[in-house]
XYZ file of C-alpha atoms in Angstrom:
448
model
C -37.692 44.410 -285.260
C -39.633 42.343 -283.853
C -37.642 38.830 -284.538
C -34.356 40.622 -283.677
C -35.706 40.944 -280.098
C -37.806 37.639 -279.937
C -34.337 35.999 -280.809
C -32.561 37.760 -278.237
C -35.593 37.069 -275.525
C -35.086 32.719 -277.271
C -31.736 32.954 -276.021
C -31.560 34.644 -273.014
C -33.999 32.992 -271.406
C -32.929 28.992 -272.853
C -29.741 28.854 -271.665
C -29.206 26.236 -269.045
C -33.576 26.070 -269.192
C -33.071 22.169 -269.989
C -29.825 21.291 -267.744
C -31.521 19.927 -264.523
C -28.388 20.152 -261.928
C -28.307 19.545 -258.465
C -26.937 22.427 -255.510
C -23.388 22.399 -254.789
C -23.317 23.464 -251.227
C -20.691 25.369 -249.687
C -19.542 22.350 -247.376
C -19.086 19.964 -250.076
C -17.150 22.352 -252.254
C -14.634 22.718 -249.125
C -14.160 18.819 -248.513
C -14.135 17.855 -252.587
C -11.163 21.021 -252.474
C -9.695 19.539 -249.421
C -9.930 15.907 -251.399
C -8.834 17.067 -254.704
C -7.418 20.833 -255.639
C -3.284 20.331 -257.058
C -2.405 23.338 -254.648
C -3.283 21.512 -251.891
C -2.014 18.124 -252.809
C 1.718 19.714 -253.254
C 1.600 21.192 -249.698
C 0.750 18.053 -248.375
C 3.223 16.269 -250.399
C 6.114 18.992 -248.913
C 4.877 17.804 -245.434
C 5.050 14.425 -246.204
C 9.417 15.335 -246.973
C 9.452 17.730 -244.152
C 8.063 14.384 -241.915
C 10.615 12.164 -243.394
C 13.688 14.746 -243.370
C 12.685 15.099 -239.172
C 13.450 11.105 -238.429
C 15.859 9.492 -237.157
C 17.653 8.165 -240.249
C 18.519 11.981 -241.045
C 20.246 12.745 -237.856
C 23.217 10.891 -237.779
C 22.551 9.061 -234.844
C 22.505 6.028 -236.757
C 25.853 4.406 -237.582
C 26.981 3.338 -240.744
C 27.964 -0.199 -241.639
C 29.281 -0.140 -245.264
C 30.242 -3.931 -246.684
C 33.832 -5.281 -249.049
C 34.328 -8.059 -250.911
C 37.119 -8.645 -253.476
C 38.707 -11.646 -255.912
C 41.778 -11.652 -257.792
C 42.726 -14.141 -260.194
C 46.100 -15.337 -261.303
C 47.366 -18.227 -263.667
C 51.120 -18.173 -264.739
C 52.690 -20.490 -267.298
C 57.211 -20.273 -266.723
C 60.419 -21.855 -267.727
C 63.242 -22.577 -265.342
C 66.508 -23.375 -266.846
C 69.638 -24.871 -264.891
C 72.349 -23.831 -266.924
C 75.718 -25.628 -265.934
C 74.329 -28.178 -263.680
C 74.457 -31.532 -264.602
C 72.928 -34.373 -262.744
C 75.319 -37.337 -260.967
C 75.914 -39.153 -264.400
C 76.948 -36.219 -266.273
C 74.242 -35.076 -268.281
C 72.605 -31.492 -268.382
C 69.990 -31.178 -266.018
C 66.872 -30.621 -267.982
C 64.826 -27.278 -267.654
C 61.150 -26.884 -265.686
C 58.298 -26.547 -267.376
C 55.354 -25.394 -265.286
C 51.718 -24.731 -267.028
C 48.678 -23.582 -266.071
C 50.105 -21.912 -262.437
C 47.214 -20.454 -260.888
C 46.544 -18.658 -257.815
C 42.875 -16.829 -256.295
C 43.126 -14.637 -253.593
C 39.120 -13.986 -252.207
C 38.292 -11.411 -249.436
C 35.256 -10.133 -247.734
C 34.808 -8.106 -244.961
C 32.454 -5.425 -242.691
C 33.354 -1.790 -241.525
C 31.307 -0.217 -238.623
C 32.272 3.792 -238.237
C 29.658 5.356 -235.253
C 29.679 8.985 -233.865
C 30.096 8.685 -230.150
C 29.950 12.476 -229.470
C 30.313 15.740 -232.372
C 30.232 18.182 -230.237
C 26.068 18.139 -229.888
C 25.661 18.839 -233.240
C 23.974 16.075 -234.284
C 21.533 16.887 -231.363
C 20.664 20.234 -231.741
C 19.733 19.492 -235.847
C 17.284 17.079 -234.694
C 15.296 19.592 -232.499
C 15.982 22.417 -235.882
C 14.381 19.600 -238.594
C 11.428 18.738 -235.398
C 11.386 22.812 -235.620
C 10.907 22.591 -239.459
C 8.352 20.258 -239.884
C 5.777 22.279 -237.585
C 7.171 24.941 -240.021
C 6.042 22.853 -242.874
C 2.946 21.881 -241.619
C 1.903 25.641 -240.999
C 2.588 26.671 -244.472
C 0.493 24.124 -245.808
C -1.749 25.163 -243.829
C -1.577 28.649 -245.322
C -1.417 27.408 -248.449
C -5.247 25.568 -247.679
C -6.518 28.467 -246.251
C -5.924 30.644 -248.859
C -6.620 27.921 -251.048
C -9.877 28.169 -249.529
C -10.507 31.664 -249.448
C -9.993 31.842 -252.968
C -12.285 28.227 -253.549
C -14.948 30.737 -251.225
C -14.616 33.909 -253.226
C -15.320 32.542 -256.678
C -18.363 30.375 -255.018
C -19.513 33.932 -254.044
C -19.245 35.574 -257.368
C -21.467 32.639 -258.665
C -24.155 32.841 -255.593
C -24.053 36.700 -256.725
C -24.216 36.378 -260.308
C -27.141 33.575 -259.919
C -28.935 36.419 -257.981
C -28.394 38.787 -260.546
C -29.439 36.258 -263.089
C -32.881 36.366 -261.526
C -33.786 39.302 -261.070
C -32.748 40.126 -264.750
C -34.793 37.840 -265.977
C -37.673 38.835 -264.063
C -36.994 42.564 -265.631
C -37.137 40.958 -268.328
C -40.725 39.511 -267.878
C -41.583 42.948 -266.640
C -40.778 44.746 -270.141
C -41.768 41.467 -271.934
C -45.254 42.180 -270.542
C -44.876 45.786 -270.684
C -44.548 45.499 -274.734
C -47.584 43.104 -274.495
C -49.775 46.002 -272.645
C -47.977 48.601 -275.027
C -48.989 46.828 -278.216
C -52.890 46.145 -276.725
C -53.048 50.397 -275.890
C -51.760 50.434 -279.661
C -54.016 48.931 -281.024
C -57.276 50.503 -279.275
C -55.807 53.852 -279.432
C -54.772 54.721 -275.813
C -51.080 55.666 -277.501
C -49.044 56.060 -279.594
C -46.600 53.543 -282.063
C -43.327 55.566 -280.144
C -44.374 53.262 -276.950
C -44.226 50.098 -278.209
C -40.755 50.894 -279.475
C -39.472 52.428 -276.418
C -40.748 49.460 -274.961
C -39.323 46.535 -277.328
C -35.685 48.950 -276.630
C -36.130 47.996 -272.869
C -36.805 44.536 -274.056
C -33.752 44.240 -276.137
C -31.571 46.125 -273.559
C -32.269 44.187 -270.647
C -31.650 40.454 -272.831
C -28.195 42.020 -273.289
C -27.988 42.490 -269.811
C -29.159 38.817 -268.549
C -27.399 37.565 -271.953
C -24.040 39.496 -270.211
C -24.386 37.906 -266.833
C -25.037 34.548 -268.257
C -21.661 34.252 -269.558
C -20.144 35.775 -266.531
C -21.767 33.554 -264.583
C -20.494 30.774 -266.857
C -16.912 31.502 -267.180
C -17.297 32.124 -263.585
C -18.828 28.517 -262.988
C -15.293 27.786 -264.764
C -13.067 29.155 -262.469
C -14.711 27.887 -259.706
C -14.091 23.913 -261.245
C -10.594 24.457 -261.340
C -10.013 25.013 -258.459
C -11.959 21.936 -257.552
C -9.991 20.461 -259.926
C -13.466 19.076 -261.912
C -14.109 19.102 -265.500
C -14.649 22.772 -266.808
C -18.012 21.766 -267.868
C -19.639 20.151 -264.888
C -22.852 21.731 -264.053
C -24.097 22.600 -261.105
C -26.234 25.366 -258.591
C -24.885 26.990 -255.473
C -26.309 28.035 -252.515
C -27.068 31.606 -251.706
C -28.145 31.575 -248.443
C -25.556 33.848 -246.168
C -25.106 33.480 -242.536
C -23.431 36.106 -240.602
C -20.899 35.296 -236.928
C -21.852 37.360 -234.445
C -20.161 39.749 -233.522
C -18.883 38.563 -229.967
C -17.714 35.636 -231.447
C -15.467 37.703 -234.208
C -14.599 39.253 -230.966
C -13.444 36.463 -229.344
C -11.525 34.999 -232.900
C -9.464 38.331 -232.427
C -8.349 38.522 -228.888
C -7.018 35.694 -229.418
C -5.338 36.312 -232.741
C -1.709 35.632 -231.225
C -2.602 32.016 -230.513
C -4.076 31.363 -234.458
C -2.059 33.888 -236.969
C -0.213 31.628 -239.150
C 1.873 34.190 -239.608
C 2.964 35.166 -236.541
C 3.189 31.365 -235.729
C 5.303 30.870 -238.450
C 8.041 33.648 -237.446
C 8.376 32.152 -233.623
C 9.216 28.831 -235.632
C 12.263 30.412 -237.691
C 12.827 32.195 -234.847
C 13.218 28.553 -233.205
C 14.770 27.210 -236.375
C 17.972 30.117 -236.070
C 18.064 29.761 -232.143
C 19.319 26.121 -233.045
C 21.363 27.615 -236.062
C 23.710 28.759 -234.192
C 24.121 25.834 -231.830
C 24.557 23.901 -234.428
C 27.295 26.030 -235.570
C 29.186 26.191 -231.938
C 29.399 22.439 -231.925
C 32.487 23.535 -234.757
C 34.515 24.474 -231.209
C 34.321 20.898 -229.522
C 35.980 17.562 -230.520
C 34.690 14.735 -232.476
C 34.542 11.088 -230.727
C 34.147 8.295 -232.912
C 34.340 4.521 -233.489
C 35.236 1.618 -236.496
C 35.453 -1.604 -236.149
C 36.247 -4.373 -238.871
C 35.842 -7.736 -239.722
C 38.038 -9.503 -242.546
C 38.150 -12.444 -244.535
C 40.532 -13.887 -246.929
C 41.081 -16.969 -248.649
C 44.570 -17.331 -251.444
C 45.180 -20.065 -253.316
C 48.436 -20.630 -254.806
C 49.288 -23.247 -257.086
C 52.874 -25.715 -256.636
C 55.742 -24.093 -258.139
C 59.509 -25.096 -258.497
C 60.748 -24.561 -254.718
C 57.005 -24.303 -253.076
C 54.302 -26.532 -252.638
C 50.897 -25.262 -253.226
C 49.459 -23.572 -249.943
C 45.195 -22.421 -249.022
C 45.591 -19.743 -246.420
C 42.403 -18.811 -244.815
C 42.458 -15.320 -242.276
C 39.881 -13.960 -239.638
C 41.069 -10.517 -238.575
C 38.907 -7.964 -236.007
C 39.630 -4.747 -235.450
C 38.336 -1.717 -233.060
C 39.230 1.551 -231.998
C 38.388 5.165 -230.732
C 39.551 8.185 -231.916
C 39.682 11.954 -231.103
C 39.363 14.557 -233.559
C 39.647 17.797 -232.252
C 39.982 20.659 -235.037
C 41.956 23.133 -232.677
C 42.319 25.973 -235.237
C 39.740 26.198 -238.821
C 40.883 29.444 -240.041
C 37.831 31.193 -238.678
C 35.634 29.062 -240.758
C 33.369 28.344 -237.710
C 33.885 31.911 -235.554
C 32.347 32.700 -239.003
C 29.977 31.109 -239.118
C 28.957 31.445 -235.446
C 28.892 35.246 -235.983
C 26.617 34.702 -239.346
C 23.576 32.391 -237.500
C 23.567 35.054 -234.587
C 23.286 38.296 -236.997
C 20.809 36.033 -238.530
C 18.928 35.211 -235.390
C 18.733 39.093 -234.628
C 17.372 39.210 -238.038
C 14.171 37.009 -237.285
C 13.472 38.908 -234.284
C 13.163 41.926 -236.334
C 10.818 40.428 -238.725
C 8.673 39.022 -235.606
C 8.597 42.214 -234.354
C 7.302 43.561 -237.888
C 5.203 40.171 -238.248
C 3.506 41.121 -235.372
C 2.906 45.285 -236.071
C 1.385 44.170 -239.510
C -0.561 41.652 -238.217
C -2.084 44.187 -235.491
C -2.450 46.830 -238.551
C -3.800 44.101 -240.639
C -6.429 43.218 -238.131
C -8.462 46.583 -236.949
C -8.479 46.825 -240.763
C -10.016 43.843 -241.992
C -12.517 44.192 -238.119
C -13.498 48.355 -239.719
C -13.790 46.755 -242.950
C -16.084 44.334 -242.697
C -17.933 46.219 -240.198
C -18.428 48.899 -242.493
C -19.306 46.241 -245.609
C -21.699 45.058 -242.867
C -23.694 47.990 -242.164
C -23.365 48.762 -245.810
C -25.521 45.493 -246.286
C -28.281 46.657 -244.095
C -28.520 49.838 -246.042
C -29.064 47.814 -249.087
C -31.841 45.848 -247.802
C -33.225 48.830 -247.150
C -32.993 50.262 -250.239
C -34.229 46.892 -251.679
C -37.744 47.610 -250.074
C -37.742 50.975 -250.721
C -37.515 51.018 -254.239
C -39.785 47.252 -254.737
C -42.423 49.242 -253.163
C -42.355 52.393 -255.439
C -41.997 49.787 -258.296
C -44.830 47.925 -256.991
C -46.874 51.246 -256.923
C -44.890 52.480 -260.553
C -46.447 49.602 -261.864
C -50.727 50.062 -260.682
C -49.896 53.778 -261.684
C -48.714 53.130 -264.624
C -51.513 50.275 -265.498
C -53.922 53.301 -264.600
C -52.434 55.148 -267.013
C -51.250 58.137 -264.479
C -47.434 57.399 -265.625
C -46.086 57.433 -268.366
C -44.067 54.741 -269.683
C -40.692 56.537 -268.620
C -41.489 56.815 -265.369
C -42.328 53.190 -264.662
C -38.860 52.114 -266.712
C -36.998 54.422 -264.288
C -39.062 52.748 -260.847
C -37.854 49.439 -262.850
C -34.158 50.259 -263.178
C -33.938 51.503 -260.031
C -34.954 48.299 -258.614
C -33.175 46.054 -260.548
C -30.010 48.073 -259.630
C -31.109 47.906 -255.900
C -31.170 44.508 -255.494
C -27.667 43.864 -257.460
C -26.123 46.382 -255.195
C -27.703 44.815 -252.570
C -25.972 41.264 -253.960
C -22.597 42.734 -254.478
C -22.610 44.903 -250.525
C -23.870 41.273 -249.531
C -21.030 38.696 -250.598
C -18.818 41.886 -250.470
C -19.223 41.889 -246.360
C -19.108 38.052 -246.469
C -15.286 38.041 -248.276
C -14.667 40.670 -245.519
C -15.460 38.113 -242.763
C -13.940 35.801 -244.321
C -10.299 37.827 -244.683
C -11.108 38.673 -241.141
C -11.516 34.879 -240.213
C -7.572 34.077 -242.152
C -6.272 36.924 -239.998
C -7.550 35.167 -236.809
C -6.186 31.981 -237.736
C -10.201 30.137 -237.411
C -10.893 29.818 -241.796
C -10.965 26.083 -241.166
C -12.272 26.368 -237.881
C -16.065 27.237 -238.584
C -19.195 26.239 -240.592
C -20.145 27.488 -243.893
């Protein structure tokens, strides 16, 4: 039994005992996530694509210029007969043979097309792409906020488990000390073997609790490494110091929620996009005026024939033209597109009102949750002080032999429960604060 307990204790105390690790601060973790996190990198690349799309090269405002070129080669062998024809001496005229009669044709040209007016469709589409870029930026910012919230949630879970580990190590040390006292007392005949066995059972239980906490702590650190895009085996400690934002500052952020809340800002961008969709659809009612131009070069080279001498013919041509196309009736396609765009705009207006109502609800819920958890944390802090005092007095009484080991153990359990409950309440309150900051759109604007 004693050897079994000793093995458990050694295991519990040896984990990370020899590892010298640095402290990863909250600001360092955030900076690392912003630089390394895969989701954030994808969001940043999406913004780059939207930035490319909003450029003038993607709007149709610029003309198109195409080049063409060609070459043709012909070779002919022919025999020309003159039946019944004789010369002045009465001799039949011989056949005329033409061998390797070659002809080449070469051409090259440039074609220019430019839309002078398309019913303002390009203009509104250009503005739509600008709004789409701003929407993509907001979506990327939302991804970053969600990632930072996830990061800090895991970070604070590591901190909570670290504090629990420390409290449980202290509890284990107390239980080990109680074994020594129980053994000494038994040797001097002051108690029975049962007290020693009870102390050994308590050490076993405390060791198992500590081992489970250390396993959870290691797993949570690996989760944090994944968010940070680090090796899952990276070792570090975290900062367990927690500070809360003053309520006046939080209330000011809540008052500005309509300016900074990302969900509200995204609905406004979507509303603008739908407004431009309507205008783009209406451009189909107007004519299209276009300008075309071409410049060509042609070279014809032909060999001499029986009747024509060989020639080299070079031509240059330049053409400019303007045209107007007006789709007076397209079977109602444009009308349907305009109607659908207007309905989509109405839907977006309804969605905006719904999001405004949901955000107002979420803000009130988050604020109340934060205040509730903060009050619970304050109560639990006082509970730890009370249980700490009770434990110290119980230890004095136990050492004097005025209370039993069972009563002392209960005081020890109560203290450990109060400490772990306080740790949970502290980090629950901080997470509630982070969720409130996310709703106000200020999560990336505060120091942790």
